[in-house]
Structure formats: structure tokens, C-alpha cells
Coordinates of C-alpha atoms in Angstrom, one line a residue:
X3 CA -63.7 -30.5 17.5
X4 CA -61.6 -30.0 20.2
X5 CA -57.8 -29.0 18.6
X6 CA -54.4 -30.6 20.3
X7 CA -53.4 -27.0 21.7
X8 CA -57.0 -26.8 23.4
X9 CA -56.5 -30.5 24.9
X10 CA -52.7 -29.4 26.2
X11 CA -54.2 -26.0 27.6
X12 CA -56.6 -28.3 29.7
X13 CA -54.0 -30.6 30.6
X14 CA -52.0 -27.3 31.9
X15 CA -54.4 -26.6 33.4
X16 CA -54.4 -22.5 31.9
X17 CA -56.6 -20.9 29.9
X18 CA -55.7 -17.7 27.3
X19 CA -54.5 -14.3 28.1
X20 CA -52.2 -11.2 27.8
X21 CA -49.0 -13.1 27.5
X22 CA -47.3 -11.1 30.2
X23 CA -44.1 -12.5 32.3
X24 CA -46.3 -13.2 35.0
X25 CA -48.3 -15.4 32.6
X26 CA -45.2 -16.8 31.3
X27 CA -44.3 -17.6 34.7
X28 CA -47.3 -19.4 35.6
X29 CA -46.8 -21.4 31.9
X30 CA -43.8 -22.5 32.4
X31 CA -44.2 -24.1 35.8
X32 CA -47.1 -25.8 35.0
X33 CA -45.6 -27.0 31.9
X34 CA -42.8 -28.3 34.5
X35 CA -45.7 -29.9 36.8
X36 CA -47.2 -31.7 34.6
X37 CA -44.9 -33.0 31.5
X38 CA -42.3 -35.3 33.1
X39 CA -38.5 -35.1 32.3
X40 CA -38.6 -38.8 31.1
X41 CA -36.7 -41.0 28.1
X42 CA -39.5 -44.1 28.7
X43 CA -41.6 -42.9 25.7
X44 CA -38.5 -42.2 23.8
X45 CA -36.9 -45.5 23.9
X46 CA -40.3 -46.9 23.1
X47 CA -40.9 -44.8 20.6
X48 CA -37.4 -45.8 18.8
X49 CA -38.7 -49.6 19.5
X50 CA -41.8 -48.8 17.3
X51 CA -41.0 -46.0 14.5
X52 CA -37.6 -45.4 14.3
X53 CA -35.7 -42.2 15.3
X54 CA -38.0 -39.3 15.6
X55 CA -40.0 -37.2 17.7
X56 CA -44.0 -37.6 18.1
X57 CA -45.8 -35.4 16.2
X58 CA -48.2 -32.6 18.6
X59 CA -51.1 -35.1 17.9
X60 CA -49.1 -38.0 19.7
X61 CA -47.3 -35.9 22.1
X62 CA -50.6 -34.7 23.3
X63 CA -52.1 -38.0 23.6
X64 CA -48.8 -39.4 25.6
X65 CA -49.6 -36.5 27.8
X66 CA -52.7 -37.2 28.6
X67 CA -53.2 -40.8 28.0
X68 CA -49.9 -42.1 30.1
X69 CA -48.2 -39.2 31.5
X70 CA -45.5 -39.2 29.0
X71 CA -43.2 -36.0 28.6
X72 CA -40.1 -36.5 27.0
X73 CA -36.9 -35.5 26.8
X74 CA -35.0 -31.4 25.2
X75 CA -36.2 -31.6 21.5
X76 CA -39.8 -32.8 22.3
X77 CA -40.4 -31.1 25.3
X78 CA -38.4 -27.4 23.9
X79 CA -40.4 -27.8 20.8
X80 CA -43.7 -28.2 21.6
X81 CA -43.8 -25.5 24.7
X82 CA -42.3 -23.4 22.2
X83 CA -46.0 -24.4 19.9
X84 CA -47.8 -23.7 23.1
X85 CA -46.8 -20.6 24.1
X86 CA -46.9 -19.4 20.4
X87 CA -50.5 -20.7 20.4
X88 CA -51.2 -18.3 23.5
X89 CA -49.5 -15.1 22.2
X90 CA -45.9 -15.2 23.0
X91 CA -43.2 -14.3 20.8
X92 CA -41.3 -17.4 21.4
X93 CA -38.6 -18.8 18.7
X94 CA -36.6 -21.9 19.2
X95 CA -33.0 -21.3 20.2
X96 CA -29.9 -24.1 18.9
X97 CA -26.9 -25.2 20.8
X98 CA -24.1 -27.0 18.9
X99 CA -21.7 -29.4 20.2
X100 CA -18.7 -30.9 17.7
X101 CA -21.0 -28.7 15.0
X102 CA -24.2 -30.3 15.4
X103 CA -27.7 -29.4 17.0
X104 CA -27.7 -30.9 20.7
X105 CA -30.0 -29.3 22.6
X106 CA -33.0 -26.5 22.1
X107 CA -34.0 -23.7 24.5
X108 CA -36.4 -20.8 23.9
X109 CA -35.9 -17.1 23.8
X110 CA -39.3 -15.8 24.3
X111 CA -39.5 -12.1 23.9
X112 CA -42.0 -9.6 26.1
X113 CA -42.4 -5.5 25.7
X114 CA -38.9 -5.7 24.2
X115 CA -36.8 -7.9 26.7
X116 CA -35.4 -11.6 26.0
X117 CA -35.9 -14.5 28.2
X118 CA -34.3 -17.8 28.8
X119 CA -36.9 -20.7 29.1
X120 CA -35.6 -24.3 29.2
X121 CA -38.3 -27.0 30.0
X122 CA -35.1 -29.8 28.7
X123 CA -32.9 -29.4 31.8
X124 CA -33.8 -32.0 33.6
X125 CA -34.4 -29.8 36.6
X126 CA -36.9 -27.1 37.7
X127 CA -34.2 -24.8 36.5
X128 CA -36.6 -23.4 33.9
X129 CA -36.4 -19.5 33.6
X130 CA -38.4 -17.1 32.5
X131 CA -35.0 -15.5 33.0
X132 CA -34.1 -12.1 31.5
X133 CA -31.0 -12.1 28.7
X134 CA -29.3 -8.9 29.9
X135 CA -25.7 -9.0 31.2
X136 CA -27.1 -7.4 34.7
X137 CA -29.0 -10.4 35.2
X138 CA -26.3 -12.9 35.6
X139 CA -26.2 -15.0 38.8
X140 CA -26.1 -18.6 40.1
X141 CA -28.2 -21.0 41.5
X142 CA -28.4 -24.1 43.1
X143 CA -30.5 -26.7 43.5
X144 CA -29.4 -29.7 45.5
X145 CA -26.1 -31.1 44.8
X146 CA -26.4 -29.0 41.2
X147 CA -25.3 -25.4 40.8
X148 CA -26.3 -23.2 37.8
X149 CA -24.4 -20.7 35.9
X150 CA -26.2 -18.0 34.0
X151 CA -24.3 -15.8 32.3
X152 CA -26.4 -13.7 29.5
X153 CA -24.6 -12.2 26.7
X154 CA -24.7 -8.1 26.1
X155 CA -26.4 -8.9 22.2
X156 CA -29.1 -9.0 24.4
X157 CA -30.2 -12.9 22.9
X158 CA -27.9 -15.5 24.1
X159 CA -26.6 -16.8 27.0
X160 CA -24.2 -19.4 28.9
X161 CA -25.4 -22.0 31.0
X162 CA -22.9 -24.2 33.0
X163 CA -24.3 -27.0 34.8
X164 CA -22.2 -28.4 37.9
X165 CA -22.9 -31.0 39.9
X166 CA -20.6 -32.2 43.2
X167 CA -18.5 -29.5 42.2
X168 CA -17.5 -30.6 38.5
X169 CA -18.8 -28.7 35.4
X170 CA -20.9 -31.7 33.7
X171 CA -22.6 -29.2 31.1
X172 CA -21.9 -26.1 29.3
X173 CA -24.3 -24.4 26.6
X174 CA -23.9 -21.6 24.5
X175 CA -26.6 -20.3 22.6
X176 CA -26.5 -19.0 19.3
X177 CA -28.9 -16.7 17.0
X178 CA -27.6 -18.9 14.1
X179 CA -30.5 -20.0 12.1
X180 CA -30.7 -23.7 11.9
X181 CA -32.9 -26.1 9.5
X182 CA -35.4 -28.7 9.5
X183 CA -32.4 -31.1 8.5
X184 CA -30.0 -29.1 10.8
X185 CA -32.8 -30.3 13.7
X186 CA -33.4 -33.9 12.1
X187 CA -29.7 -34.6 12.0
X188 CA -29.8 -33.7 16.1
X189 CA -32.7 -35.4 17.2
X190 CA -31.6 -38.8 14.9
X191 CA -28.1 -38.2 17.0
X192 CA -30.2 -38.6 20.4
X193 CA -31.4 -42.4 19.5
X194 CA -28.2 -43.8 18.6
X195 CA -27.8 -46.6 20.6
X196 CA -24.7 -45.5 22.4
X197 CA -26.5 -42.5 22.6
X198 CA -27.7 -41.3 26.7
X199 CA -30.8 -41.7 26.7
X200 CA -30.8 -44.7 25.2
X201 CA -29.4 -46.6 27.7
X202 CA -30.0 -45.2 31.0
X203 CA -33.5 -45.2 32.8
X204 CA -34.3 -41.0 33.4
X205 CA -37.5 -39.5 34.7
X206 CA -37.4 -36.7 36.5
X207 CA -40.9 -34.9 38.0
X208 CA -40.9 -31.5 39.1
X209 CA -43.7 -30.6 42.1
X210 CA -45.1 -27.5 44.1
X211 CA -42.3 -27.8 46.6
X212 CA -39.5 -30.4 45.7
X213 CA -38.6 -32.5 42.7
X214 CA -37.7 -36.6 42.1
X215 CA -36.4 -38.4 40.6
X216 CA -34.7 -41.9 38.9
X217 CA -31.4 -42.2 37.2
X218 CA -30.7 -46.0 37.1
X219 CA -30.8 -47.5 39.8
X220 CA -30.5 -44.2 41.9
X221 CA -34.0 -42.4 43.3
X222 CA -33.0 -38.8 43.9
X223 CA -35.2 -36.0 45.6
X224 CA -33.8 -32.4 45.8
X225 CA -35.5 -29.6 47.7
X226 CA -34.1 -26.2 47.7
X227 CA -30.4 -26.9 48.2
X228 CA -31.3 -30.2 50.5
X229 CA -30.1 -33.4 47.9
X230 CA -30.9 -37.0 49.6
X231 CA -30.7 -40.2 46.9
X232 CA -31.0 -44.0 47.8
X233 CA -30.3 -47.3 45.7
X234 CA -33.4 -48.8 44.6
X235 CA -33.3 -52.3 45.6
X236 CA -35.6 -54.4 42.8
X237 CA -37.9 -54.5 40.4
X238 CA -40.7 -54.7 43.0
X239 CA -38.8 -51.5 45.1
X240 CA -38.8 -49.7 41.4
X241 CA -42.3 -50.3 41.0
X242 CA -42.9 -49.2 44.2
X243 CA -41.3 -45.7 43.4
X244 CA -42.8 -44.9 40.2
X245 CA -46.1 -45.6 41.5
X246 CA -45.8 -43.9 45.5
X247 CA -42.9 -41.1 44.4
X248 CA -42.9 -40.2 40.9
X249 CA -47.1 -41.5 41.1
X250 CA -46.7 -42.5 37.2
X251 CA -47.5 -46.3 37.9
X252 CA -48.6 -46.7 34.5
X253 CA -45.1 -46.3 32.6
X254 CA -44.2 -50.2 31.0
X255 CA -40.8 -50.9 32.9
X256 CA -40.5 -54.5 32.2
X257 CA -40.4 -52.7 28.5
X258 CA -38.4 -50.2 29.1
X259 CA -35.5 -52.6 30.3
X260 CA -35.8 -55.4 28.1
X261 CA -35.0 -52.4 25.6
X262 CA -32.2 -50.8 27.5
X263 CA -30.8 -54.2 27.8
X264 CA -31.6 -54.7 23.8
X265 CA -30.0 -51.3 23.3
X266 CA -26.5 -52.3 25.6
X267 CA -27.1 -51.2 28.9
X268 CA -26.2 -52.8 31.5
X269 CA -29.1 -55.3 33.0
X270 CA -30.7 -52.8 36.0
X271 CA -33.1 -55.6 37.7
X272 CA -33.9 -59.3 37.6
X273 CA -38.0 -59.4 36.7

């Protein structure tokens, strides 16, 4: 019988070995190539069970069946399973805001060095990036610049995220331990209805050379530090992007908006 981490090896496209950084770089950029940035499956999923992540069966079959990804807690926590399941030492890293679980990254540890990995970004800002004060430095990516500053313990870092010039995120890791109800109080915090993702239409795709995008009603594509974004028109234009852009025709919009709409969003498109 063919196991869940055998079916998201193939979907990788990577088979087992040595988990070097060269093999974690190769990983992680498939990971990023082929699991969309997206909060479709998540707003669906809250439609149909309630507030909680798919287990690695169903996350697996979104994957492969429909394209699905998701967004920081499903995406953090099951590359974390993967790269486990091919050798690495990788271990789940919190981030608190206001005192509660927000957002996961990964500190993945190889011939005695930390690195950063982040598949939950929304961007191919992903690392492997070594934790050691010398390897600070910035980074940007379209209209976005990144901040990595790691800390001299040698196992956290900050990240600031800017965007037009205006810090719109800042994490700071933490080797504070956190619990299963530590991480179910977090992700249950993601699908409040006010909540982000919850009322805003995300996918974001990450390919060889460029990555796309939707935010709304905006279609975004970023390539190298080049940023060009247009208004999408209509229901027909949107469908028209998901399936020629982001090439995930597939997804259920009409769904996906009725929900939004169900959730308090503002009404995107007549359909």
C-alpha cells in the first residue's frame, strides 16, 4: 500500500537521500512549486468541518486531487512531516502575537548549523537560511523587502516583512516549547470569521522563474525585484486567471465567494 508520505514524495517530485542542504534546497523549492499559497480549501474546509486543519491523509489528497496547498499552519506543519520523513532534523518553530500561537516556521538542523525554512510566507522567500548572526541580510522581491536578522543563540531569528516601504509584518521566533492546545488555540484563531483569511480571496503560486498571484480583486506577478499587478475585471476575467495564470482551473470560486460573502466580506464579483 502506498503510504501518504510516498504519494507527497511523488507529487514532489524527489525521491530519498542524504538530507544535505543541497537536498534541503532542492525540497523546499519544490515544496514551493507545487503546493500553492492558497485559503480556498481553507474557507471550504471551515464550511464543512469546522475550524481545523486536514489531517496528512486529506492534505495529501487536496494536493493531488485539486491542487490544494493551504495556508502557515498546514503548509509549516506538514513540510515539517516531510522532511522528517526523509531524514532531516526538522522541529516546528512558534511565533506569538498578543501571547498566542500565530504563525509556524521550521528550524531544520544540518552537521550542526540551524536554518530558517518558511513555506507560510506567502512568497518564495523560503530559506534554507542559516541562523547565525553573520548571516543577516535583506532581500527583496518585488514591491516586498525582507529583513533577516538571526539571533547569536544560534536558533531564532527576526523577520520583518515590508512592503511599499511600510513594515506590514514582524516575527520573532522563540525556542519556547508550545502544546497541542497551545497550536489548537492558534489555528481555531485563523477561522474566526473576522479573521484574514477568512474573508479575502489569497492564492499565491510560486514557479521556476517568477511568482503570481491573487489578492481580491488584485492579480499580482513579481519577478526578481520587477512588481506589475492589474484589477481583475469579472467573474469570467477571474476565471480566466486561475485557469491561464495561476493554471488551477479546477478551484470552486462561485463557492469560494458565496462563502466570503457568508463570512462578511465584501461581494468581489456578480456571477
Amino acid at each position: 500500500m502506498v503510504t501518504d508520505e510516498e504519494k507527497y514524495l511523488k507529487l514532489l517530485g524527489i525521491q530519498k537521500g542524504p538530507p544535505s542542504l543541497s537536498f534541503l534546497v532542492a525540497t523546499v523549492k519544490r515544496h514551493l512549486s507545487k503546493v500553492p499559497y492558497e485559503n480556498i480549501s481553507k474557507i471550504i474546509r471551515f464550511h464543512e468541518v469546522g475550524p481545523s486543519i486536514p489531517s496528512l491523509e486529506e492534505f495529501v489528497a487536496g494536493m493531488v486531487e485539486k491542487t490544494y496547498g493551504g495556508t502557515c499552519f498546514a503548509q509549516n506543519i506538514y513540510l515539517n512531516h516531510i522532511l522528517n520523513y526523509l531524514g532531516f532534523k526538522s522541529k516546528l518553530v512558534g511565533i506569538r502575537k498578543d501571547g498566542l500561537l500565530s504563525h509556524l516556521s521550521l528550524r531544520v538542523n544540518i552537521e550542526d548549523s540551524n536554518y530558517f525554512v518558511d513555506a507560510g510566507i506567502m512568497s518564495s522567500f523560503s530559506g534554507p537560511f542559516r541562523i547565525h548572526p553573520a548571516e543577516s541580510f535583506n532581500k527583496d522581491l518585488g514591491n516586498q523587502r525582507f529583513v533577516f536578522s538571526p539571533k547569536s543563540d544560534l536558533e531564532n531569528y527576526s523577520l520583518e516583512i515590508w512592503r511599499d516601504g511600510k513594515m506590514i509584518r514582524r516575527f520573532e521566533s522563540s525556542s519556547l516549547a508550545f502544546t497541542e492546545q497551545d497550536l489548537e488555540i492558534g489555528i481555531r484563531k485563523t477561522f474566526e470569521r473576522s479573521a484574514m483569511f477568512m474573508t479575502t480571496l489569497c492564492v499565491h503560486r510560486v514557479f521556476e522563474t517568477h511568482s503570481r498571484g491573487i489578492w481580491n480583486r488584485s492579480f499580482y506577478q513579481i519577478n526578481g525585484v520587477d512588481h506589475s499587478v492589474r484589477q481583475i475585471q469579472s467573474y469570467s476575467d477571474l476565471k480566466t486567471v486561475f485557469n491561464d495564470e495561476l493554471m488551477i482551473p479546477q478551484y470552486p470560486l462561485k463557492l469560494t465567494l458565496d462563502l466570503l460573502q457568508g463570512n462578511g466580506a465584501t461581494k468581489l464579483f456578480e456571477v
